[in-house]
XYZ file of C-alpha atoms in Angstrom:
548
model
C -12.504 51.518 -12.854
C -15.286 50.222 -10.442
C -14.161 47.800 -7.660
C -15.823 44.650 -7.580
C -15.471 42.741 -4.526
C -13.861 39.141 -4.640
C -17.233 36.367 -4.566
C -15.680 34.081 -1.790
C -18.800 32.377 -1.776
C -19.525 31.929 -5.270
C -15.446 30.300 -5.507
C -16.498 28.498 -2.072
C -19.316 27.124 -3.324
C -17.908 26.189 -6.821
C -15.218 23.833 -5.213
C -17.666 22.432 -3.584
C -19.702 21.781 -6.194
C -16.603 20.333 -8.339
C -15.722 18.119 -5.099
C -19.177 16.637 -5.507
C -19.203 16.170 -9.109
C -15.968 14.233 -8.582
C -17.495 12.071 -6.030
C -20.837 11.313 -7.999
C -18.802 10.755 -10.806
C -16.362 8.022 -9.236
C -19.428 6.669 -7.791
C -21.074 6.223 -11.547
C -18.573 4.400 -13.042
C -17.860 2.146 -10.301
C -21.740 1.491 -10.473
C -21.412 0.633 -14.239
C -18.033 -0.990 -14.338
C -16.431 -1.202 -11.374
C -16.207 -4.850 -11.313
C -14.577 -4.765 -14.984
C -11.562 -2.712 -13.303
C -11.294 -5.120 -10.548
C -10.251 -7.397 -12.891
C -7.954 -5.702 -15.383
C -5.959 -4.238 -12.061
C -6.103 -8.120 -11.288
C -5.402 -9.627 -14.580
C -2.824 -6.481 -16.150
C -0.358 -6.175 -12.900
C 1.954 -8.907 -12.747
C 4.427 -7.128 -14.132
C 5.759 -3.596 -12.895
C 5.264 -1.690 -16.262
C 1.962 -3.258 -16.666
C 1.095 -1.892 -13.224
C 1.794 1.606 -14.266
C 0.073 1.281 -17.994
C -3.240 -0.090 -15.650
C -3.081 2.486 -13.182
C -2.956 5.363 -15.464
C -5.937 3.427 -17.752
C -7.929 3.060 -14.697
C -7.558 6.162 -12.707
C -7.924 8.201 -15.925
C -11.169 6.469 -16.457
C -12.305 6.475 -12.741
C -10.869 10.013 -12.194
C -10.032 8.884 -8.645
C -6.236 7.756 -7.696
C -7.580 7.262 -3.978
C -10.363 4.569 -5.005
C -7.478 3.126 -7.278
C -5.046 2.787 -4.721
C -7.955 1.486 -2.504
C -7.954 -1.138 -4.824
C -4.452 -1.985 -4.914
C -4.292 -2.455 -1.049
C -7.262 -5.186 -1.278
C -5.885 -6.989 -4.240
C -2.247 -6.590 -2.070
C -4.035 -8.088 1.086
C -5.170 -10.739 -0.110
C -2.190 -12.268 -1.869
C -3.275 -11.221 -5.729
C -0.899 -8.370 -5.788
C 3.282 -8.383 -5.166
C 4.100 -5.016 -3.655
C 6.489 -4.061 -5.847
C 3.567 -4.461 -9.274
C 1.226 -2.296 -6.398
C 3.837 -0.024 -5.960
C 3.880 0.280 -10.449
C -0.018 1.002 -10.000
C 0.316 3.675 -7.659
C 2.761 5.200 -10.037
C 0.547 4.812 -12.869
C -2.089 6.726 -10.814
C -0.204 9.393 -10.030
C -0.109 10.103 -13.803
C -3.761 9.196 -14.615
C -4.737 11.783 -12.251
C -3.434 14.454 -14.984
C -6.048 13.259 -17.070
C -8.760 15.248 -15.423
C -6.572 18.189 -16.164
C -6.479 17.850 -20.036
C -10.644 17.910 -20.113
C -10.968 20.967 -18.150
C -7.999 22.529 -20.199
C -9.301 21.441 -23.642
C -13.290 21.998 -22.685
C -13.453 23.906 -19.769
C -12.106 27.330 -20.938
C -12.584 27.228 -24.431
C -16.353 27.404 -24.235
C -19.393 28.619 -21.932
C -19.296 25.617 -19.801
C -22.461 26.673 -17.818
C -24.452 26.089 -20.631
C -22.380 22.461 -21.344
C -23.248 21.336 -17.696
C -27.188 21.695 -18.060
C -28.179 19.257 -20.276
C -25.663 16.860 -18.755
C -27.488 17.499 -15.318
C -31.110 17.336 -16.705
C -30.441 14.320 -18.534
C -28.376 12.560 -15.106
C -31.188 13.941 -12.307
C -34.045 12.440 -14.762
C -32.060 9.202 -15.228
C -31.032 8.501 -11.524
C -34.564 9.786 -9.985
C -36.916 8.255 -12.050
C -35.125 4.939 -13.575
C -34.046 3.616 -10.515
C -35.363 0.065 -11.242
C -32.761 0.378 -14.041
C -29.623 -0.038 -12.187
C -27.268 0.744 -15.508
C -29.624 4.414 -16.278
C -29.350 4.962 -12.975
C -25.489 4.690 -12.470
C -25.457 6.386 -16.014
C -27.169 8.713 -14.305
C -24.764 9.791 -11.303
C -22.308 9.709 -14.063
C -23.866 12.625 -16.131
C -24.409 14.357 -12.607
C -20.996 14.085 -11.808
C -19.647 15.463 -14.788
C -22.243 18.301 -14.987
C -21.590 19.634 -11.328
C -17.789 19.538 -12.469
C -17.759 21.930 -14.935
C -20.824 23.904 -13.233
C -18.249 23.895 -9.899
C -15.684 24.901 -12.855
C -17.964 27.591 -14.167
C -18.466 29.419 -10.552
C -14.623 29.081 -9.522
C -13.473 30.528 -13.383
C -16.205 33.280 -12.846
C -14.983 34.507 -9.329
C -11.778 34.761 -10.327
C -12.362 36.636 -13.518
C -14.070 39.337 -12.110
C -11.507 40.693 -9.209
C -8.311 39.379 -11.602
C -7.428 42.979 -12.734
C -7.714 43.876 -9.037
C -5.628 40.716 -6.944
C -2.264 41.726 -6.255
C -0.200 38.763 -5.830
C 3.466 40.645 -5.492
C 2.941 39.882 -1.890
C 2.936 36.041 -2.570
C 5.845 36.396 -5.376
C 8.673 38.345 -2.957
C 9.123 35.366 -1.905
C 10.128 33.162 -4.753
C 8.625 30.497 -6.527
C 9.079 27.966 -2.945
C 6.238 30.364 -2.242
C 4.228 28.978 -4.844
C 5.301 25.576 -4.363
C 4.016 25.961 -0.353
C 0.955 27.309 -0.836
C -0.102 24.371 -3.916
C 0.571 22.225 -1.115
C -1.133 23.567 1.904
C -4.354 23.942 -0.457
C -4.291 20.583 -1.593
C -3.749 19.403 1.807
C -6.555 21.462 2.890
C -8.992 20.164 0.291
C -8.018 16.728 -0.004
C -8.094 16.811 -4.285
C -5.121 17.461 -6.240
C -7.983 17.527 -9.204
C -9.317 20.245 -7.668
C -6.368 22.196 -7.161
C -5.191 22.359 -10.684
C -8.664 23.366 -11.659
C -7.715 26.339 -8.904
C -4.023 26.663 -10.551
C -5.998 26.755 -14.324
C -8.312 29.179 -13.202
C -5.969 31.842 -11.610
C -3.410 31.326 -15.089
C -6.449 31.612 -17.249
C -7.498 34.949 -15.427
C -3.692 36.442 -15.477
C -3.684 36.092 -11.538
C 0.017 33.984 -12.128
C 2.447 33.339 -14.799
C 3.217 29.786 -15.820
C 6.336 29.491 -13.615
C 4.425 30.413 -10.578
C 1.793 28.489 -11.297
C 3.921 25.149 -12.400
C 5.494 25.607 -9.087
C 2.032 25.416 -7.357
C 1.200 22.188 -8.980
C 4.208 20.555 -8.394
C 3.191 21.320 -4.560
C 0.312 19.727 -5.398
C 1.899 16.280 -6.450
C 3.254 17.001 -2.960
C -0.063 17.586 -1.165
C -2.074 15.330 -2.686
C 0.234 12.177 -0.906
C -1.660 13.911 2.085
C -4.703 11.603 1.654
C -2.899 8.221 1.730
C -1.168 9.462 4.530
C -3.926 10.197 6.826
C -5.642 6.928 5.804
C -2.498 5.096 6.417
C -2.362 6.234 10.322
C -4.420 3.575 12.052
C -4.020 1.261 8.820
C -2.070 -1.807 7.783
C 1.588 -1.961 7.573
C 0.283 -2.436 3.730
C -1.113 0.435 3.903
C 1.236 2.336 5.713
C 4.040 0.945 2.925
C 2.161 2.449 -0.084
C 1.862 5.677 1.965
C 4.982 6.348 2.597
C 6.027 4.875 -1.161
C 3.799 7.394 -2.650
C 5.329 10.504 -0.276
C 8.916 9.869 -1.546
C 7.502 9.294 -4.926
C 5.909 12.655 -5.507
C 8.458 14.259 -3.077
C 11.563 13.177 -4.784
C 10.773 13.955 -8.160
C 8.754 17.370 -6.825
C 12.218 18.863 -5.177
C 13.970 17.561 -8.211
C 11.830 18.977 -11.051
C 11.277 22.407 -8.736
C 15.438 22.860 -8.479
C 15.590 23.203 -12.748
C 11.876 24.556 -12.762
C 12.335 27.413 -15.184
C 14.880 25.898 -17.317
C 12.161 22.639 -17.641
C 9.596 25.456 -18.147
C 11.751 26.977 -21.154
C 12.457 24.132 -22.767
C 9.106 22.529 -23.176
C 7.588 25.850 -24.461
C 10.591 25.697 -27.263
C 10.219 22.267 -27.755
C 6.176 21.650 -28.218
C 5.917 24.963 -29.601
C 3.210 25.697 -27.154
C 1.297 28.891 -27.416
C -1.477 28.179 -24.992
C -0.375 28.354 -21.426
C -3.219 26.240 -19.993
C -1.935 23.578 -22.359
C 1.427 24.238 -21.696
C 0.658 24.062 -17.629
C -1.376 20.566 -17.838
C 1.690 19.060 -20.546
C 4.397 19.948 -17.824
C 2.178 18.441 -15.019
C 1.906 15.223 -17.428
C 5.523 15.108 -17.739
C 6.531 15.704 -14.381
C 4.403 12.322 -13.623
C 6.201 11.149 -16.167
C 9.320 12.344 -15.036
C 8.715 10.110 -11.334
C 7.550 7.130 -13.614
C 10.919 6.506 -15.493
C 13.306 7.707 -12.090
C 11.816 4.826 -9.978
C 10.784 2.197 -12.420
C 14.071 0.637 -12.633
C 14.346 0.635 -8.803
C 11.236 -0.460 -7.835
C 12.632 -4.448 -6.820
C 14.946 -2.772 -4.359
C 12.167 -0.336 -2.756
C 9.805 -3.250 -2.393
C 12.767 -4.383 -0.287
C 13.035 -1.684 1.383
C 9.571 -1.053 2.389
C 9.149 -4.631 3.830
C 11.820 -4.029 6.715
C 8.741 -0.824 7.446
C 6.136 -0.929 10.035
C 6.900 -4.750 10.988
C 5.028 -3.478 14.071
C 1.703 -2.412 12.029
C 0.923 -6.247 10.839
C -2.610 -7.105 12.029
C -2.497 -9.599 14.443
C -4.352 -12.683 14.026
C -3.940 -16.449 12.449
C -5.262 -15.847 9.099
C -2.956 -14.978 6.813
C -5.182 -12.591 3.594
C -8.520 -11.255 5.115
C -6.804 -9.375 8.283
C -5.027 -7.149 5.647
C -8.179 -6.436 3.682
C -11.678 -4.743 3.883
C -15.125 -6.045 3.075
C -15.348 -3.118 0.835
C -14.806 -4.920 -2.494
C -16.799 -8.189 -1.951
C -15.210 -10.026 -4.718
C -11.910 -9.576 -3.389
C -12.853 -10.206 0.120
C -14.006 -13.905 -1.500
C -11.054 -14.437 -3.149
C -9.065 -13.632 0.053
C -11.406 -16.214 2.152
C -10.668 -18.538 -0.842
C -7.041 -18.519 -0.257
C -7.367 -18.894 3.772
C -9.832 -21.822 2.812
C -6.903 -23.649 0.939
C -4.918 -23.227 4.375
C -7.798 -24.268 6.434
C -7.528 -27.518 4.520
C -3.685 -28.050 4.691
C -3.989 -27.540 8.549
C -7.091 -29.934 8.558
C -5.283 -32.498 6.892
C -1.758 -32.114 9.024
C -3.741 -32.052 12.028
C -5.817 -35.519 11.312
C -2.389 -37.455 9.851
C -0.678 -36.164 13.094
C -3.528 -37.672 15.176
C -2.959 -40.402 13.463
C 0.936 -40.557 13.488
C 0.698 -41.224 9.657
C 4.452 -42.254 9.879
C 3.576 -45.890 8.629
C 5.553 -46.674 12.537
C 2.529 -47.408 14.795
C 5.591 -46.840 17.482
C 4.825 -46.306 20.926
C 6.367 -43.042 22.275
C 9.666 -43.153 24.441
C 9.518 -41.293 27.538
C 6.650 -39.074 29.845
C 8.410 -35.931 27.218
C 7.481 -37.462 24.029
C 3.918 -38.313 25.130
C 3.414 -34.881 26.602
C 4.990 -33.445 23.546
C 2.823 -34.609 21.159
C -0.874 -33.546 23.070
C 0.550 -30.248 23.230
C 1.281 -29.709 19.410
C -2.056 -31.230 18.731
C -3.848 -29.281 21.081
C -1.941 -26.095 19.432
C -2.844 -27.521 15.939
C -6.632 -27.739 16.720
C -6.558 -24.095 18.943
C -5.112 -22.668 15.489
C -7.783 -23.818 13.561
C -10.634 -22.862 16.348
C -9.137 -19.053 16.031
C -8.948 -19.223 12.061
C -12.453 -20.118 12.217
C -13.226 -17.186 14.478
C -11.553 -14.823 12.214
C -13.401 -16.331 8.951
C -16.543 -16.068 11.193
C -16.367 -12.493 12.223
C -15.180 -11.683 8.436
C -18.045 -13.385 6.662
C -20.634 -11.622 9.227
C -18.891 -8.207 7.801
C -19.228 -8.902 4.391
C -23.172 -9.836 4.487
C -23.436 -6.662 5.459
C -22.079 -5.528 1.961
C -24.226 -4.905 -1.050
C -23.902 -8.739 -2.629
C -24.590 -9.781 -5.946
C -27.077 -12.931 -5.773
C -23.674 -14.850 -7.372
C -21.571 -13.440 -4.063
C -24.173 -14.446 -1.564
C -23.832 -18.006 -3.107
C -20.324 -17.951 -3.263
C -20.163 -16.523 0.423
C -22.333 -19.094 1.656
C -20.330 -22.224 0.130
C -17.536 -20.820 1.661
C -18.734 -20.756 5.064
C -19.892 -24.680 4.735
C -16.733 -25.488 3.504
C -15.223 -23.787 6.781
C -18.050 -25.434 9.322
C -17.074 -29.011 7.444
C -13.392 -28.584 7.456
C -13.603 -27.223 11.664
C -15.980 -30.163 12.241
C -13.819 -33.215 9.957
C -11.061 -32.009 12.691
C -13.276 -31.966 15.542
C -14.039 -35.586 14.732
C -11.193 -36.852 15.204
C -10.032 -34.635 18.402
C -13.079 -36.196 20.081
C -11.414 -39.483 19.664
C -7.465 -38.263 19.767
C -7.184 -40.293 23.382
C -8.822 -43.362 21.604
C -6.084 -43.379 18.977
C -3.255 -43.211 21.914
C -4.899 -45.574 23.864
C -4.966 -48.025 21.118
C -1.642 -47.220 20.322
C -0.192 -48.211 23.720
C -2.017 -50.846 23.933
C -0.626 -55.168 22.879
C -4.384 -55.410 20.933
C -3.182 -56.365 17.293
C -6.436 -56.498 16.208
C -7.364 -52.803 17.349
C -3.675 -51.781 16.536
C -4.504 -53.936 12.799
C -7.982 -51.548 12.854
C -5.615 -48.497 13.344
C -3.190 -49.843 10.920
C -6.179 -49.658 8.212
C -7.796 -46.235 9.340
C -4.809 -44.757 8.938
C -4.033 -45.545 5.528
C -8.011 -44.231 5.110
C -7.158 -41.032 6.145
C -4.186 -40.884 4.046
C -6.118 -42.110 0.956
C -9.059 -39.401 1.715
C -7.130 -36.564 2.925
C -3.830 -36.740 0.195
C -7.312 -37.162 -2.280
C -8.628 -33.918 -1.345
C -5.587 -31.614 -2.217
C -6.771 -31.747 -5.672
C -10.428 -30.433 -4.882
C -8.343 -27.765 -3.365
C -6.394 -26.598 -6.282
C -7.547 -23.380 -8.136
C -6.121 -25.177 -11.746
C -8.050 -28.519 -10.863
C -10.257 -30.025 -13.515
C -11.008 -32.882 -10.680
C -14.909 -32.825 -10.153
C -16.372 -33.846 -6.879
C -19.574 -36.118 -6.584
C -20.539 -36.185 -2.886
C -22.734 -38.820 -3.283
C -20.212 -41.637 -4.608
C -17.501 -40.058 -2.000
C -19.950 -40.974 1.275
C -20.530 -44.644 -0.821
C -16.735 -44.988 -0.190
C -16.597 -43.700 3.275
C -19.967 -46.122 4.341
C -18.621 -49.137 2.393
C -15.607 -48.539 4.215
C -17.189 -48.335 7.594
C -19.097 -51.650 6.988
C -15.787 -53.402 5.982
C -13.676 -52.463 8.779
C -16.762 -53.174 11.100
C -16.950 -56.357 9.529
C -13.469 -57.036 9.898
C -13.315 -56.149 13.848
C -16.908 -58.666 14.618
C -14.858 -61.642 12.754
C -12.344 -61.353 14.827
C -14.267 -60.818 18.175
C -14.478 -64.197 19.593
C -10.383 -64.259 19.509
C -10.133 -60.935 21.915
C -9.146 -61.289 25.848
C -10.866 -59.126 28.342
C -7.779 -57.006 28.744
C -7.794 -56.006 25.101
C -9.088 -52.547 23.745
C -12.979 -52.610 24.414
C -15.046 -53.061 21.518
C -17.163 -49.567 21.974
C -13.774 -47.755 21.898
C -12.926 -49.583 18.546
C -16.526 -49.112 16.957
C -16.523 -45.073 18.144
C -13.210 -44.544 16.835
C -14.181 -46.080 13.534
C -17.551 -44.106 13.884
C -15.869 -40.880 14.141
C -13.213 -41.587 11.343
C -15.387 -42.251 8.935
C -17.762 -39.366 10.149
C -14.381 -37.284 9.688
C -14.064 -37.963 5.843
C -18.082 -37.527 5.163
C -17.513 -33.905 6.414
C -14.468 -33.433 4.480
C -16.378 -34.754 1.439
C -19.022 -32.312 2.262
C -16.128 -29.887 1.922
C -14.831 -30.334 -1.123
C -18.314 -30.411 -2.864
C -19.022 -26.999 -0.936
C -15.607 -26.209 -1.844
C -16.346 -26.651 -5.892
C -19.900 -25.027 -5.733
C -18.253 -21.667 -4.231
C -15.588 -21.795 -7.216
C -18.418 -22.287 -9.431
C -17.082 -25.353 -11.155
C -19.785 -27.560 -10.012
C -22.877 -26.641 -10.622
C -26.345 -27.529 -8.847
């Protein structure tokens, strides 16, 4: 019999050509629903088994574990997500991957596949070139491409291997045991950055007699090993969040790997008695679903203490900064980067408000301080109170200026906007009353009753307005804002208290608090609560519970 060289370029070529369907194909269903699997990872994962159940639903359907888990970190960053239910969907993952290996088992080798992939590529090309105006035909588009270059990239990688299978001698490999195997599953997968695409490989070389089932289980249990490779390297200049899920994932896959691989042929045997399985492709992708499986049910129960156990991790990797959600997170899913500004928006407030009643000393005890260590005691804290909220707005800042550059929905730029007015009001409602911080001590160390009687009544103001605006604040709030009868208040309120301090004027001694100090403190107050007001209206608008 003729020799007939190996094609390394035709096998080359058809990985790459699967690679790329895999990546059109991702990027086609996140066109046409990726939004709908933001929210069932964020609605379906606040329980661990629900996690799993929605990882394997949504990787299966996405045919990507690394845009799932990309997911999972943003939803964990921003607060939607405990680790131990992100720690469930990366498990879940792990076995939705397996998914892609049932299609090519079931379709791939049981018919000319070639001759599958061209009307799916006609019909995607024609869709995504020529209906781009269409944005749904055109993301159905990349979809059809993607799934036609997959089994064309299947088609050129089966075809190279049949043809030199008679002639590939793999004793050379098999000498050295199955750990052989196991290695060289995980090098490859290492190497080409797709455990997808290595079981295709694994498929391939059982389909054209090139291994035997234990040889080639062994290679893709190396691959559940290789394939943690790509979190890994991610993880390296990432978040401790990131680094967390990383290194769950490794002893994951490891774990069960080095367990499974010490009884492979005995798990091997007893599945092929068991399922009756005559078909070794089928056989190959059913013990790669159970040995996902297998991982699912050894750490499930265990899960609470490995959450535990991953927080004491990479204390040192926590991004620096004030804000608390968008420093763990990228601008990469925009409707998850809102929701993160959202929740620092609801702190932005509570430190508003505690910095303006502690300007205040909202005690109810217009007491003056004891002692030089009190008085100096109290600027500082202030001054630290109003620095933290100067650097949370430079975070937000450089944040929001990231995010326009994503690709917004009309809704997000909206939403994006509000938020950034609610920010400017809340920063300049505090900057209000820092402006007039030495008024308030002034007055307070000061015999005026009527300025200290002024105080007296601003104070309780502030306490109204601010202890008011919680509720605006409140995701579950049914409260509705109208900005227009909240600056009546604050105006009517102005021309009271000014009212109040000209009535008294006549009975005021030249050593008494001057009246400009009086009228600008008042002035600035009241301007305080208008921008607050402003807030909570901008506040409701970005929520979309108001609407214009």
């Amino acid at each position: 019999m003729q020799n007939v060289p190996f094609d390394f370029w035709m096998f080359l070529a058809g990985l790459g050509v699967f690679l790329f369907g895999m990546r059109h194909l991702e990027e086609g269903i996140k066109g046409l629903a990726g939004k709908s699997f933001q929210k069932i990872i964020k609605r379906f994962t606040n329980k661990s088994w629900k996690g799993i159940l929605t990882g394997t639903f949504v990787t299966a359907i996405l045919q990507s574990s690394s845009m799932v888990t990309l997911l999972v970190l943003a939803f964990l960053g921003a607060g939607m997500l405990s680790l131990k239910n992100a720690l469930g969907v990366v498990l879940g993952a792990n076995l939705g991957t397996t998914f892609t290996a049932w299609i090519v088992a079931t379709l791939g080798f049981k018919m000319n596949i070639a001759d599958f992939s061209f009307p799916l590529l006609a019909l995607g090309i024609l869709s995504y070139l020529f209906l781009e105006s269409r944005p749904f035909l055109k993301n159905l588009g990349m979809f059809l491409i993607g799934f036609g270059l997959l089994f064309l990239g299947l088609d050129f990688m089966k075809d190279a291997l049949d043809a030199v299978a008679d002639q590939i001698d793999m004793t050379v490999v098999s000498k050295f045991g199955l750990w052989a195997f196991l290695i060289l599953g995980l090098v490859v997968t290492a190497l080409i950055q797709s455990s997808s695409a290595m079981i295709v490989i694994i498929l391939s070389a059982l389909n054209a007699g090139l291994v035997d089932v234990y040889q080639a289980f062994a290679m893709i249990i190396g691959a559940n090993i290789g394939t943690t490779s790509t979190l890994l390297l991610g993880s390296i200049a990432g978040t401790a969040d990131k680094k967390r899920l990383a290194l769950a994932n490794v002893i994951f896959n490891a774990t069960t790997a080095i367990i499974i691989f010490i009884f492979l042929k005995p798990v091997v045997d007893k599945v092929y008695l068991i399922f009756e399985m005559s078909d070794p492709l089928m056989e190959l992708v059913l013990l790669n679903t159970l040995l996902n499986l297998a991982m699912i049910f050894l750490f499930l129960p265990f899960l609470g203490v490995f959450q535990q156990f991953l927080k004491r991790r990479f204390k040192n990797a926590e991004p620096s900064g004030e804000t608390l959600y968008i420093k763990n997170i990228t601008t990469e899913f925009p409707e998850v980067a809102l929701k993160a500004i959202k929740e620092e928006l609801n702190l932005v407030y509570k430190y508003v408000q505690d910095f303006i009643q502690n300007c205040f000393v909202v005690s109810g005890k217009n007491q003056k301080s004891s002692g030089w260590k009190s008085l100096f005691q109290t600027a500082v804290n202030l001054n630290e109170k109003y620095d933290k909220i100067k650097r949370i707005e430079d975070e937000l800042t450089t944040f929001y200026l990231q995010l326009q550059e994503q690709n917004l929905t009309e809704e997000e730029s909206e939403q994006l906007t509000s938020n950034m007015i609610v920010l400017r009001s809340l920063v300049y409602s505090a900057k209000d009353i820092k402006d007039v911080a030495h008024n308030i001590k002034y007055v307070l160390e000061s015999e005026d009753q009527i300025a200290l009687e002024i105080l007296n009544k601003l104070q309780a103001f502030i306490s109204q307005k601010t202890d008011e605006g919680v509720q605006y604040f409140q995701e579950t709030s049914t409260a509705k804002v109208n900005l227009e009868r909240l600056i009546e208040e604050n105006e009517s309120f102005y021309n009271d208290i000014i009212s109040y301090l000209y009535l008294h004027i006549k009975s005021r001694s030249k050593n008494d608090v001057s009246i400009s100090t009086i009228t600008n403190l008042i002035k600035q107050t009241v301007s305080s609560m208008n921008n607050l007001s402003i807030a909570f209206n901008a506040n409701q608008k970005s929520t979309g519970a108001l609407k214009e």
